[in-house]
Coordinates of C-alpha atoms in Angstrom, one line a residue:
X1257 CA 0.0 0.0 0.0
X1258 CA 1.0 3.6 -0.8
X1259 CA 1.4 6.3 1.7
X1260 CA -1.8 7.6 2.5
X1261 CA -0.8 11.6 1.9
X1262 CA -1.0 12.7 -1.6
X1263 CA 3.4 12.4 -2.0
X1264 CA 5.8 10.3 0.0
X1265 CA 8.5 12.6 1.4
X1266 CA 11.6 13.2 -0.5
X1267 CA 15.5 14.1 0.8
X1268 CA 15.3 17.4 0.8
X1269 CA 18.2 19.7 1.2
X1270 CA 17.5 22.2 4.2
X1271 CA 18.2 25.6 3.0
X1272 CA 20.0 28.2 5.3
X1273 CA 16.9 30.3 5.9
X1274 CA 15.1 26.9 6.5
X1275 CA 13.6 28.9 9.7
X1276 CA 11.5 30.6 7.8
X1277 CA 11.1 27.5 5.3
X1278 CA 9.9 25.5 8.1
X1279 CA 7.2 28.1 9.4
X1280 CA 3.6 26.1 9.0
X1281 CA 6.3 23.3 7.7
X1282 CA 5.7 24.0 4.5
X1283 CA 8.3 25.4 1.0
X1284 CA 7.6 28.8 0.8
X1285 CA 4.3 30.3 -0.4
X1286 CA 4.0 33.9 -0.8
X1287 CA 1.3 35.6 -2.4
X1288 CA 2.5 39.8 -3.3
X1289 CA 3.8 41.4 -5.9
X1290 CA 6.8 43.4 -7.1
X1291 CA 7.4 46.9 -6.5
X1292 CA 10.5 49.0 -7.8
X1293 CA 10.1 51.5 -4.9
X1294 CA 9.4 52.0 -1.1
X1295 CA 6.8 55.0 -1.8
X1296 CA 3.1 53.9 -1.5
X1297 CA 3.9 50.6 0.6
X1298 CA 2.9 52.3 4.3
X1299 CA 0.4 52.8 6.6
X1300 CA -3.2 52.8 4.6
X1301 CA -1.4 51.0 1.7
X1302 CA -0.3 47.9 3.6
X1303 CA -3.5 47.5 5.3
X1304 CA -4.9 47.5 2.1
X1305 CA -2.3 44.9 0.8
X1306 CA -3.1 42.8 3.8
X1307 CA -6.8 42.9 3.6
X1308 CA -6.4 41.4 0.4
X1309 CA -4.3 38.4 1.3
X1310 CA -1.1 39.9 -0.2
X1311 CA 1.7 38.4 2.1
X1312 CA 4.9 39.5 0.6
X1313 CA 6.0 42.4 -1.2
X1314 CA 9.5 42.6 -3.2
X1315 CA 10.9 45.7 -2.9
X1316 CA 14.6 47.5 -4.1
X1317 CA 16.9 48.9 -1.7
X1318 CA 18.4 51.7 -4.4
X1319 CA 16.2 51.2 -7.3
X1320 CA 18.8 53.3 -9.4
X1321 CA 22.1 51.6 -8.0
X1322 CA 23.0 55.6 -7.2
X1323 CA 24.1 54.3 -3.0
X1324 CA 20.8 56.2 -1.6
X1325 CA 19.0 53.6 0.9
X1326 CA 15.8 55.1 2.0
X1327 CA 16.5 54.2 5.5
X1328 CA 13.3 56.3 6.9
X1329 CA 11.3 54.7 3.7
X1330 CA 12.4 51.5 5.2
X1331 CA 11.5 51.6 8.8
X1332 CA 8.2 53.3 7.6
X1333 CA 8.1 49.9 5.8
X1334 CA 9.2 47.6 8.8
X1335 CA 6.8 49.4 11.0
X1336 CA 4.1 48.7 8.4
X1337 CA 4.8 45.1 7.7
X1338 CA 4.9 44.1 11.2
X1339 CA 1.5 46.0 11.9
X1340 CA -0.1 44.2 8.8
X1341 CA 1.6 40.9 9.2
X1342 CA 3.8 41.3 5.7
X1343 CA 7.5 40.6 4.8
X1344 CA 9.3 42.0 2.5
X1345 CA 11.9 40.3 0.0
X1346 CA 14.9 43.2 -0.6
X1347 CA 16.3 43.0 -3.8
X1348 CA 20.5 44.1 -2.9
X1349 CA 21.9 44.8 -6.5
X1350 CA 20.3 45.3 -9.9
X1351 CA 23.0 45.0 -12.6
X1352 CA 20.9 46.5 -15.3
X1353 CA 21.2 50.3 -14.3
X1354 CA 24.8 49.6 -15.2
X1355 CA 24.2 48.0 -18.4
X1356 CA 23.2 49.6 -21.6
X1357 CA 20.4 46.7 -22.3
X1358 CA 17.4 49.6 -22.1
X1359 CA 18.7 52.2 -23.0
X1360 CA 21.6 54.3 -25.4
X1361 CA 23.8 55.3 -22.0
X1362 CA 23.7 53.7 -18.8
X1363 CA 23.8 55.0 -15.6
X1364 CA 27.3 53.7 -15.4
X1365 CA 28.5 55.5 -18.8
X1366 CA 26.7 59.1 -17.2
X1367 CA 28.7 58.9 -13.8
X1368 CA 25.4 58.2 -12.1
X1369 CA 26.2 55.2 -9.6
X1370 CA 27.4 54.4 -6.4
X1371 CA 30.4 52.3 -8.5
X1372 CA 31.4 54.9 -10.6
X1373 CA 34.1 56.1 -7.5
X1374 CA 35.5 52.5 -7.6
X1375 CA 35.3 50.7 -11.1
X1376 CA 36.5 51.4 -14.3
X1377 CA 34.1 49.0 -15.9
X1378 CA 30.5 47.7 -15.0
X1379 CA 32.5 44.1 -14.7
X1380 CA 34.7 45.7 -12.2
X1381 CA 31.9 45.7 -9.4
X1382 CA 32.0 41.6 -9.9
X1383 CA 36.0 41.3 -8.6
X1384 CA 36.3 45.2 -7.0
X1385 CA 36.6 44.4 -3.1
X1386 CA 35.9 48.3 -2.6
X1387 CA 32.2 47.1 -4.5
X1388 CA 31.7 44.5 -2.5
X1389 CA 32.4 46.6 0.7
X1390 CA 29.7 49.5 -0.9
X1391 CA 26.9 46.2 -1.4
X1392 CA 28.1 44.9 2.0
X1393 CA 27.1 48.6 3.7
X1394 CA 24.2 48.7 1.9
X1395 CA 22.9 45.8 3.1
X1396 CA 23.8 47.1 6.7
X1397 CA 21.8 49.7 5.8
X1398 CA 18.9 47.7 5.6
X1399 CA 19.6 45.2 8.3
X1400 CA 19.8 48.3 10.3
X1401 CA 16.2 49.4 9.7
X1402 CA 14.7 45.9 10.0
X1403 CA 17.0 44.8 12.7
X1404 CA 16.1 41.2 13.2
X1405 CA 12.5 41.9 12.5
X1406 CA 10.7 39.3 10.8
X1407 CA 8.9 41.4 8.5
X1408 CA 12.4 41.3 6.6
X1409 CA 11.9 38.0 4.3
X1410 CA 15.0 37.9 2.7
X1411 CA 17.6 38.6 -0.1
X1412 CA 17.8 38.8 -3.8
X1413 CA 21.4 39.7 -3.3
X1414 CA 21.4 39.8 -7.5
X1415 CA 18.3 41.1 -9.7
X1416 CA 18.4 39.9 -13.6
X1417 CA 22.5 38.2 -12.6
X1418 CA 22.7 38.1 -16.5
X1419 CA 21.5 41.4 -17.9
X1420 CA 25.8 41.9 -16.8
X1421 CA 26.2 40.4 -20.6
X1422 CA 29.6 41.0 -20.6
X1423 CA 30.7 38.4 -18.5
X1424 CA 30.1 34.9 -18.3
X1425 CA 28.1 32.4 -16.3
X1426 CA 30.9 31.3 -14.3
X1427 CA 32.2 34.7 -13.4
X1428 CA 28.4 35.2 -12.5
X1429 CA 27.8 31.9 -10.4
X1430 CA 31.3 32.9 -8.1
X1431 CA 30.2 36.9 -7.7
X1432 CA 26.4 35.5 -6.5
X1433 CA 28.2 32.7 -4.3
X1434 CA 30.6 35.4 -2.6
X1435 CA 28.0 38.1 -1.9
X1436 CA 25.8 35.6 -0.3
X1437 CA 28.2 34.5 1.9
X1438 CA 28.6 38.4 2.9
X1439 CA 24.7 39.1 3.3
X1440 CA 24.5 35.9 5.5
X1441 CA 27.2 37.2 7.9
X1442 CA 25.1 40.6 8.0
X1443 CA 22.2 38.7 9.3
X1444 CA 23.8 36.5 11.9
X1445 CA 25.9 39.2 13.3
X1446 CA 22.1 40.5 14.7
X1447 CA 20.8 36.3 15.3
X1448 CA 18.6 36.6 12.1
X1449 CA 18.6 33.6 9.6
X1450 CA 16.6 34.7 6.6
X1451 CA 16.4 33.1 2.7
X1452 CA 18.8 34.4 0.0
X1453 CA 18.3 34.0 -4.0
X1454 CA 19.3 35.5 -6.9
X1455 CA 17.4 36.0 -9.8
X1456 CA 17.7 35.1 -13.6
X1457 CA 16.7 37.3 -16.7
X1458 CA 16.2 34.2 -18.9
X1459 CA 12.3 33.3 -19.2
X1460 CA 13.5 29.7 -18.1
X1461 CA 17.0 30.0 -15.5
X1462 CA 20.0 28.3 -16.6
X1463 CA 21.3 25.5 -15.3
X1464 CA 24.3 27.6 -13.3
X1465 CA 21.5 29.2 -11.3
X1466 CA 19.7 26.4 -10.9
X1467 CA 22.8 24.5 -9.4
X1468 CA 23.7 27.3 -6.7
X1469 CA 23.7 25.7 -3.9
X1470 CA 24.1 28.6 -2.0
X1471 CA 21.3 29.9 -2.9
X1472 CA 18.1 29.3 -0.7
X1473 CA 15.5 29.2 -3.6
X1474 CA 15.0 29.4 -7.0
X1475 CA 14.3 33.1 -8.6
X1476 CA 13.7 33.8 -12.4
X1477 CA 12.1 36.4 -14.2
X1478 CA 9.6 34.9 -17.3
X1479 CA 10.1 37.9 -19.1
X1480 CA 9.1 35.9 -22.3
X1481 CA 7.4 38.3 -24.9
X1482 CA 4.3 36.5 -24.0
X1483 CA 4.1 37.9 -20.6
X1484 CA 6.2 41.3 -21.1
X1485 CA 4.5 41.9 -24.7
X1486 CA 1.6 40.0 -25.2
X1487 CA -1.0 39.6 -27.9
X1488 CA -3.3 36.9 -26.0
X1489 CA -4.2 35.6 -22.2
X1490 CA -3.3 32.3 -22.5
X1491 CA 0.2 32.0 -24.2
X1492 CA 1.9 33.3 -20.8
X1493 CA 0.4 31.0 -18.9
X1494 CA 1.7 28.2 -20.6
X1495 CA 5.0 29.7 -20.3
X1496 CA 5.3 30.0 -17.0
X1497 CA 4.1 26.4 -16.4
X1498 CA 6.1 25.2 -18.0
X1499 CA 8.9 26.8 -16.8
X1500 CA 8.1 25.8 -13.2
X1501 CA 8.1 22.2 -14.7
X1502 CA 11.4 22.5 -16.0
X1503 CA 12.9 24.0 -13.0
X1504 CA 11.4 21.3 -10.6
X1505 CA 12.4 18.8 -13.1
X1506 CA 16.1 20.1 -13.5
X1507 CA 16.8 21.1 -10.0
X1508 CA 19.2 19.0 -8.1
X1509 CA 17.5 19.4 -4.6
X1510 CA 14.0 20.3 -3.9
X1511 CA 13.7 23.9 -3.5
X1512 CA 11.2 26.0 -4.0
X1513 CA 11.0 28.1 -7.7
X1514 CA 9.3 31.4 -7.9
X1515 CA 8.8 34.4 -10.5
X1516 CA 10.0 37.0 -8.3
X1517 CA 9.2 39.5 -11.2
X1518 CA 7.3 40.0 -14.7
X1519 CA 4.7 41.1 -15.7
X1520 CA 3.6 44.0 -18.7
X1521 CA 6.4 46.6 -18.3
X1522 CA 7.7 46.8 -22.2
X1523 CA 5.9 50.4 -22.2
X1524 CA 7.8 51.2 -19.3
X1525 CA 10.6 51.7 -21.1
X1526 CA 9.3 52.0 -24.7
X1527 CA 6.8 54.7 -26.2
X1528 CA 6.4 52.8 -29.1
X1529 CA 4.9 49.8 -27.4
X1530 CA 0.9 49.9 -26.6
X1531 CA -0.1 49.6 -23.0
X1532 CA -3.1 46.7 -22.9
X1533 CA -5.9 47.5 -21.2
X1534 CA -7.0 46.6 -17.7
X1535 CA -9.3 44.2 -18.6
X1536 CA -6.7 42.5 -20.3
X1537 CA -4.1 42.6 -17.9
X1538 CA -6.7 41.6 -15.5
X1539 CA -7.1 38.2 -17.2
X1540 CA -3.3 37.8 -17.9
X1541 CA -2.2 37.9 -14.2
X1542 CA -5.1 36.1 -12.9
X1543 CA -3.5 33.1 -15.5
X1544 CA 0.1 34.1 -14.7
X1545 CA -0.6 33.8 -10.7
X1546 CA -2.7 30.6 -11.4
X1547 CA 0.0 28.5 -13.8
X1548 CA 2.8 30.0 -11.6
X1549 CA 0.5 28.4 -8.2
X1550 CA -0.6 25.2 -10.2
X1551 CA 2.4 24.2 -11.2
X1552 CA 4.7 24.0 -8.4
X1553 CA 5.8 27.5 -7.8
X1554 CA 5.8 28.9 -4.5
X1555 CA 3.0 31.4 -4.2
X1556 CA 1.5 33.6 -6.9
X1557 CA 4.5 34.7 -8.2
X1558 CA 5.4 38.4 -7.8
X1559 CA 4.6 40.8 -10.6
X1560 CA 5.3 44.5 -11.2
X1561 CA 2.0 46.4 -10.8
X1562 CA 1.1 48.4 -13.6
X1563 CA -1.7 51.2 -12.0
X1564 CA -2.9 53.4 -13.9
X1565 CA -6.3 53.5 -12.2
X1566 CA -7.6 56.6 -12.9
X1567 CA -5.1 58.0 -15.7
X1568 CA -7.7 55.7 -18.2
X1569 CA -8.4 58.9 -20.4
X1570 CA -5.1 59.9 -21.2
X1571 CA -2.9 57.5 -23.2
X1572 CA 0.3 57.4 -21.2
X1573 CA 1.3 57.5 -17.7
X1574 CA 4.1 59.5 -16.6
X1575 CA 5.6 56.8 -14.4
X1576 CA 6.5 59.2 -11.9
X1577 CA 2.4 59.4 -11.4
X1578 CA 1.9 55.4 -11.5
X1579 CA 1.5 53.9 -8.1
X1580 CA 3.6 50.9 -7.3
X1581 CA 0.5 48.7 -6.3
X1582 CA -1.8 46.5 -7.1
X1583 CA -4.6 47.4 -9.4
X1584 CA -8.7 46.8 -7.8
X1585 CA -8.9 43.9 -9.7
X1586 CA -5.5 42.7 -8.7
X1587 CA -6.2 42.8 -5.3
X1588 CA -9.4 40.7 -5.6
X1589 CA -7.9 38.1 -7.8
X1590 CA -5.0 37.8 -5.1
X1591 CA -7.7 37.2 -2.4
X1592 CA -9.5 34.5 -4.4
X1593 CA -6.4 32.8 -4.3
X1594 CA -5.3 33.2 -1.0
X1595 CA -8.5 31.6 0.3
X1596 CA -8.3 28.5 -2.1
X1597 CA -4.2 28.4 -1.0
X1598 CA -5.4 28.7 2.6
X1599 CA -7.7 25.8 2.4
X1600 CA -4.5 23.1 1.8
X1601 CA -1.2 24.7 2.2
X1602 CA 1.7 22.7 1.0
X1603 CA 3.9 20.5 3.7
X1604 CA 7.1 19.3 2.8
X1605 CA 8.6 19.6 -1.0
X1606 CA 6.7 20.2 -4.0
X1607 CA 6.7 17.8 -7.4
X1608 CA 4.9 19.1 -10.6
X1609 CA 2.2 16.4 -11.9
X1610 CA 0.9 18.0 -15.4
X1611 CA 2.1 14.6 -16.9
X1612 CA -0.2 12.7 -14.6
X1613 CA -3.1 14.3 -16.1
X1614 CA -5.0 14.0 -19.1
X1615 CA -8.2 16.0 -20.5
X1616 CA -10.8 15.0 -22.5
X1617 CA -10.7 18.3 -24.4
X1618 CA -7.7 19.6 -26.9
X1619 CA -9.2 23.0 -26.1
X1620 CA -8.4 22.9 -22.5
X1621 CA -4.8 23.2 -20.2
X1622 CA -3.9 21.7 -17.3
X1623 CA -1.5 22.5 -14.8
X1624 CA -1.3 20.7 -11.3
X1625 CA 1.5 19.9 -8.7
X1626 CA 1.3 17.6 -5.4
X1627 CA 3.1 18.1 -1.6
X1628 CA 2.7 15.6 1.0
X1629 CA -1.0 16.7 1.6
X1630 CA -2.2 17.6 -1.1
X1631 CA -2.7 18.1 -5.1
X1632 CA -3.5 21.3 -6.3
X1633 CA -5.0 21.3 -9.9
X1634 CA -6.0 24.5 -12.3
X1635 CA -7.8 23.8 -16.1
X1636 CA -7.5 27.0 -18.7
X1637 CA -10.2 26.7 -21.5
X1638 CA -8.2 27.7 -25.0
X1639 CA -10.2 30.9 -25.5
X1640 CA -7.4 32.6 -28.1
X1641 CA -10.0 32.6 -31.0
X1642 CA -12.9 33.7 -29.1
X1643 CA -10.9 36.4 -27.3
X1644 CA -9.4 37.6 -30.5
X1645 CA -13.1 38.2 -32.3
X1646 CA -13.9 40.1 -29.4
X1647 CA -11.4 42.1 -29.4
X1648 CA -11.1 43.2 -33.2
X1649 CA -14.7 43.7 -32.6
X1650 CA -14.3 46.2 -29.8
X1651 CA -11.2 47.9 -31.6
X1652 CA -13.4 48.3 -34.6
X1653 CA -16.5 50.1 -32.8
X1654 CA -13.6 52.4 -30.9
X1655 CA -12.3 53.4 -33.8
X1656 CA -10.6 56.3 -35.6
X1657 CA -7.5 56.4 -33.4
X1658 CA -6.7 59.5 -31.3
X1659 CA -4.5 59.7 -28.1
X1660 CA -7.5 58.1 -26.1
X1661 CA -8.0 55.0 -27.3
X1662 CA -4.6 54.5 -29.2
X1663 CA -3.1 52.3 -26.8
X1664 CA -6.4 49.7 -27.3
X1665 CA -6.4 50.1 -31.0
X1666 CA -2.9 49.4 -31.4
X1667 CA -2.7 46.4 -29.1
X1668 CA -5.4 45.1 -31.2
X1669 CA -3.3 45.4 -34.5
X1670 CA -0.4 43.3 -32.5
X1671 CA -2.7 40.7 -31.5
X1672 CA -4.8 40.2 -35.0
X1673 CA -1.3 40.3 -36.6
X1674 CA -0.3 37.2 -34.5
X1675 CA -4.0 36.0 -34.5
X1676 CA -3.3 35.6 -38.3
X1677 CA 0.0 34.4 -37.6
X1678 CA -1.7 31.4 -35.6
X1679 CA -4.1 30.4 -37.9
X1680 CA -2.6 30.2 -40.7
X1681 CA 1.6 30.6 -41.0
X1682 CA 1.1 31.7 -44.7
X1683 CA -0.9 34.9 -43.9
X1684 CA 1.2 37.9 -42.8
X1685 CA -0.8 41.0 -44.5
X1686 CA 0.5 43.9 -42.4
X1687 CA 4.2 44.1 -42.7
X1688 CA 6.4 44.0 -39.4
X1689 CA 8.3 47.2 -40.8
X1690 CA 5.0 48.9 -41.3
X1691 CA 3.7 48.4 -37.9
X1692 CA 7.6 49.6 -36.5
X1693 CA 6.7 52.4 -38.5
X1694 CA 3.9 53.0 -36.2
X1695 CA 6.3 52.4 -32.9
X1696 CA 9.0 54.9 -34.4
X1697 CA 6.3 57.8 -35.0
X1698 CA 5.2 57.4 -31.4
X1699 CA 9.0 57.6 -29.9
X1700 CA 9.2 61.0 -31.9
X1701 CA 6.4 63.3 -29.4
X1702 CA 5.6 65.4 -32.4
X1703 CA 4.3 62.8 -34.5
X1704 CA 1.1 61.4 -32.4
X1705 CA -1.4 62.4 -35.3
X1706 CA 0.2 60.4 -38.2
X1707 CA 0.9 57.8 -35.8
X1708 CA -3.1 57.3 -35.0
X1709 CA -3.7 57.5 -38.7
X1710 CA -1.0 54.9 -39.6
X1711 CA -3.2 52.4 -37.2
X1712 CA -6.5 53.3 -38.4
X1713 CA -4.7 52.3 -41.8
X1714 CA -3.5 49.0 -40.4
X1715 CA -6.9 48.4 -39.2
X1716 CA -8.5 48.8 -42.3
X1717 CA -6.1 46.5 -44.1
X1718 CA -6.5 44.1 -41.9
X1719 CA -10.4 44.3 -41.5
X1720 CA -10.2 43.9 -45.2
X1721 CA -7.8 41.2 -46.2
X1722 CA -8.9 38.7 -43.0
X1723 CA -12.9 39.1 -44.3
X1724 CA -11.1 38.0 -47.4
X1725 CA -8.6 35.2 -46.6
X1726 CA -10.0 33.9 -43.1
X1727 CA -13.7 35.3 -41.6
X1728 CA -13.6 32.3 -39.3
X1729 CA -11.1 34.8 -37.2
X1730 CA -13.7 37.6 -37.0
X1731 CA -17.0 35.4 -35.8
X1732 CA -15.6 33.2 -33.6
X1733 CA -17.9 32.8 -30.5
X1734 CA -17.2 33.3 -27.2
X1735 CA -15.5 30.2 -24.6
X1736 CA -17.9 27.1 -24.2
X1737 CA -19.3 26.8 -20.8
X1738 CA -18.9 23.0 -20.9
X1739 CA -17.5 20.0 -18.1
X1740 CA -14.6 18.3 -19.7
X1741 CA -13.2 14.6 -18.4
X1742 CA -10.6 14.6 -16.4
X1743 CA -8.1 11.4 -15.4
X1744 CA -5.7 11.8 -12.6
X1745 CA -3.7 9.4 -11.6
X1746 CA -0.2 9.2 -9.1
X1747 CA -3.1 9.1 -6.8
X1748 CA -2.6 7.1 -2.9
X1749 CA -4.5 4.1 -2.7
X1750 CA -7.9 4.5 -1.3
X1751 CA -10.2 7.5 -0.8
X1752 CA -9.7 11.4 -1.2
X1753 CA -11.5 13.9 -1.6
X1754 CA -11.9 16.4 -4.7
X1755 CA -13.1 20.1 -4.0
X1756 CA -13.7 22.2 -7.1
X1757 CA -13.3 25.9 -6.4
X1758 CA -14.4 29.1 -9.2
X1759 CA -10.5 30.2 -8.9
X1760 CA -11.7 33.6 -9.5
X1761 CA -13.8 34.0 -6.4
X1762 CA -12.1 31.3 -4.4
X1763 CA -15.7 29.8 -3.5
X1764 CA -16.4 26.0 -3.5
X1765 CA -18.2 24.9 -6.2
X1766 CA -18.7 21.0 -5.4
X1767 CA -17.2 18.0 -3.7
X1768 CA -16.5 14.5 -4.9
X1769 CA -15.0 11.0 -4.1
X1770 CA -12.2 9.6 -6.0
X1771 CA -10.7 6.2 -5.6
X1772 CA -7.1 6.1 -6.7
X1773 CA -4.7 5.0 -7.9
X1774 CA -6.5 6.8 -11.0
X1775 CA -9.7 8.4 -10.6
X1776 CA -11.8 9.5 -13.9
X1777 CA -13.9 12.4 -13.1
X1778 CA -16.5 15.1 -14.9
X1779 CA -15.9 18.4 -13.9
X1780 CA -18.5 21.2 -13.3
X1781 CA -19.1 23.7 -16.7
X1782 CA -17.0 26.2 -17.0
X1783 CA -16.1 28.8 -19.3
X1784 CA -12.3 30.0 -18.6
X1785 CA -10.8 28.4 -15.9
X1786 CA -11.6 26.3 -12.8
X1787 CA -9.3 24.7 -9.5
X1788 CA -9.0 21.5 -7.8
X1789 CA -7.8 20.3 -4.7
X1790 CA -7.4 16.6 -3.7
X1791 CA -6.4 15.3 -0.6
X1792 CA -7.0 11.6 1.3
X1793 CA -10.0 11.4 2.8
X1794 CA -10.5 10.8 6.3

C-alpha cells in the first residue's frame, strides 16, 4: 500500500533560511507582488495589501544603484509590515542600471552610480573588493532598519545576474556565491537567519543558477514576450508552467522556484509599445498567478503592478504618477487565491504532476502539482480565438484612433497580426516594418497624429484582407461553458476527496469522491478556468 498523503516525502536539502522555510512546515508560499520602490507601501497602503491576502511584497533597496537607501522609507516599511503581518523580499543589487540593455547610455557611462568612485568597468563591481564593501554597507543599511524583525523576508542579493552580458556564467555563479556569503554574515551578526536568492533574466534560469547551492530558492524572471509583450491571455500561462516544470524537473534538490518579477512593463521603457488595457491585464495575471500556483511555484508569483487606475483617459502615464501597487482587480484576484491556497497549504517539497493528467478536451490546459498533503489542480479553456473576435470587434466600434484610445487600438493590430499568424503561417498581410513604423512615429512626441492615422490604416487593411482570406477569425464565438473529463492518476491508494473551487472568487463549487490510484472524473461547466484540490479522505 502507498502512503496515505498525496506524496511520499523526498531528501530534501535544508536551506540556510530553512527557519523561515519550516514556518507552518511547508516550501515557501507567498502571495505579493513586485514593487521598484518604497513610496506607497505604508500605513493605509499595507492594510490594504493585507486585507487582500497579499503576504509578501519585493521591494529595491536603491532602485537606481546611485548608493541612496531610504533608510526612513524602510523603517516606515518595517513598521508597516509588522503591523499588517507582511515581509518583504529586498532586492540588494540590480546590474541592469549599469548596463546599456534599455537604453543608449547607462547609468554607469553618465557617472550616475554608487560604482562609478571604484570601477573602471560595470564588470569591475564583480572582482572590485571596494564594491563588494559598498553592497556589503548597503545591506547594513537595511539590516539596520529591519533589525532582526521578521517582517524582513529575505535577499535577492542579484536582480536579472545576466542582464551583466559581458561576463560569463561562471564569473556570475562565483560573484552571486561570494556576496551571499557576505549578506549571510550581515544577518547572523544581529541572530537573524533569513532566505537568499538571486534571480535570472532568462524566461527559463539556466542551469548555473539552478545548481547554486548557496542559494536558498529558486528566482527567475519569465520575461518571455508573451508575458512582457503579449497579444493573448493564454500564451503566458503556458509559459510559466512550463517553466516551473522544468525548473522542478532540473533542480538538483528540492527547493522552491518562484517568478520574483514579470509582468507587462515593455511600455515602461518603450513609447512605441501599446499599454493593454485593464481588462486585459486583468485576465493575464489572474492566469500568470494561477499556472505559476498550479504548477509548483511557490505562491502567486510576484509581478510589477502596472496602475494606472484613474489616468484611463489619457494614453500614457508619466511613471513618476503610477502607483507601485496592485490594481482593484488585482487585489481581488489575489484574495480569491489566497482563500483556495489557505484551504490546503503545502507540507514538505513540492513535485509538478501536469504529466499525470489528461483532459478529454484539446481545447483545454492543465497545470497541477502535489506536496505531502495535497494536489493542487487549475484547467485553462483555449479561448485565443474567441478572445481575439472580441477584441477586433471592440477595436473596430472604438475606432478612428486618437491619443485616447490609441493604446487599445494598437494592441489590437499586435494581436490580430499574430492572430493571423496562428491560424494560418502563410498569412502575414500587415508588414512587421509597417507596424515599427507606427512604434517609431510614437517615440518621436511630435508625431502622435500620423501615428493614430497609420493604425487606423493597419486596421482597415486588416479588417479587409482577413474578411477576405479567413472570416472564421472575426465570428468566432465566445469560450464554451462545458464539463470536460478529467483522469488523474499518481493518486494514494484509497479514498480522497476532490473540491472544485471558481478560482476567480475562491468559492467552493462541489465535492466528490475519488478512488485512486487513477480516478476519472467530470468536472463542473465552465467557461475559462476552474481549480481543484485533492487530498486523502479521512
Amino acid at each position: 500500500m502507498k502512503s496515505a498523503g498525496i506524496l511520499s516525502d523526498s531528501a530534501v536539502r535544508a536551506p540556510s533560511g530553512s527557519s523561515y522555510l519550516a514556518a507552518g512546515d511547508e516550501p515557501f508560499s507567498v502571495c505579493g507582488f513586485a514593487a521598484p520602490k518604497v513610496e506607497g507601501l505604508t500605513g493605509d497602503g499595507m492594510r490594504r495589501l493585507a486585507d487582500a491576502g497579499v503576504t509578501t511584497v519585493r521591494i529595491w533597496s536603491d532602485f537606481h544603484e546611485a548608493g541612496e537607501v531610504d533608510a526612513e522609507g524602510l523603517r516606515a516599511l518595517r513598521t508597516a509590515a509588522e503591523r499588517f503581518g507582511l515581509r518583504v523580499l529586498v532586492v540588494l543589487f540590480s546590474p541592469s542600471h549599469l548596463t546599456d540593455i534599455y537604453e543608449p547610455r547607462s547609468r554607469f557611462d553618465l557617472g550616475l552610480t554608487v560604482f562609478n568612485g571604484t570601477c573602471a568597468t560595470p564588470t569591475d563591481v564583480l572582482t572590485s573588493p571596494a564594491a563588494m564593501e559598498l553592497l556589503v554597507r548597503r545591506c547594513r543599511e537595511v539590516v539596520a532598519a529591519f533589525e532582526d524583525s521578521p517582517a524582513l523576508l529575505g535577499w535577492e542579493v542579484v536582480n536579472q545576474c545576466e542582464n551583466l552580458y559581458q561576463v560569463g556564467f561562471g564569473e556570475l555563479a562565483s560573484f552571486v556565491a561570494r556576496l551571499t556569503e557576505r549578506v549571510r554574515a550581515e544577518d547572523r551578526r544581529i541572530g537573524a537567519t533569513r532566505l537568499v536568492t538571486a534571480s535570472s533574466v532568462n524566461p527559463i534560469p539556466p542551469d548555473w543558477l539552478l545548481g547554486l547551492a548557496e542559494l536558498d530558492f529558486v528566482a527567475f524572471h519569465p520575461y518571455a514576450e508573451s508575458i512582457e509583450f503579449p497579444v493573448n491571455r493564454i500564451d503566458g500561462a503556458l509559459h510559466v508552467g512550463n517553466a516551473i516544470a522544468y525548473c522542478l524537473d532540473r533542480l538538483p534538490d528540492l527547493r522552491p522556484v518562484q517568478d520574483t518579477e514579470s509582468g507587462i512593463i515593455g511600455q515602461f521603457y518603450d513609447p512605441g509599445l501599446p499599454r493593454p488595457d485593464q481588462a486585459f491585464r486583468a485576465e493575464l495575471l489572474h492566469n500568470l498567478r494561477w499556472a505559476h500556483y498550479a504548477s509548483g511555484g511557490a505562491g502567486s508569483g510576484l509581478h510589477i503592478p502596472v496602475n494606472d487606475e484613474g489616468f484611463s483617459a489619457r494614453r500614457r502615464v508619466p511613471l513618476s504618477r503610477l502607483r507601485w501597487t496592485p490594481t482593484s482587480a488585482e487585489l481581488v484576484d489575489l484574495r480569491g487565491l489566497q482563500r483556495i491556497w489557505a484551504l490546503a497549504p503545502g507540507r514538505g517539497a513540492v513535485r509538478n504532476l501536469a504529466t499525470d493528467l489528461k483532459v478529454g478536451s484539446d481545447s483545454v490546459f492543465a497545470f497541477a502539482s502535489a506536496t505531502r498533503d495535497r494536489m493542487v489542480g487549475w484547467l485553462l479553456r483555449d479561448t485565443r480565438r474567441a478572445d481575439l473576435a472580441a477584441d477586433i470587434e471592440r477595436a473596430l466600434a472604438a475606432g478612428p484612433t486618437r491619443p485616447g484610445n490609441l493604446d487599445l487600438r494598437l494592441h489590437a493590430v499586435d494581436c490580430w497580426r499574430a492572430g493571423l499568424q496562428a491560424a494560418d503561417q502563410a498569412i502575414d498581410p500587415y508588414n512587421y516594418s509597417c507596424r515599427r513604423g507606427i512604434s517609431l512615429l510614437l517615440r518621436n512626441g511630435n508625431a502622435v497624429d500620423r501615428a493614430c492615422a497609420a493604425v487606423d490604416e493597419a486596421i482597415d487593411h486588416l479588417s479587409v484582407t482577413t474578411r477576405r482570406l479567413r472570416p472564421d477569425l472575426l465570428t468566432a464565438t465566445g469560450p464554451a461553458c462545458d464539463p470536460v473529463e478529467l483522469e488523474v492518476s499518481g493518486l494514494p491508494y484509497g479514498r480522497c476527496e476532490l473540491s472544485w473551487y471558481d478560482d476567480a472568487a475562491g468559492t467552493l463549487i462541489g465535492t466528490a469522491e475519488v478512488t485512486g490510484p487513477v480516478a476519472r472524473v467530470l468536472s463542473p461547466p465552465f467557461e475559462r478556468h476552474l481549480a481543484f484540490l485533492i487530498r486523502a479522505a479521512g
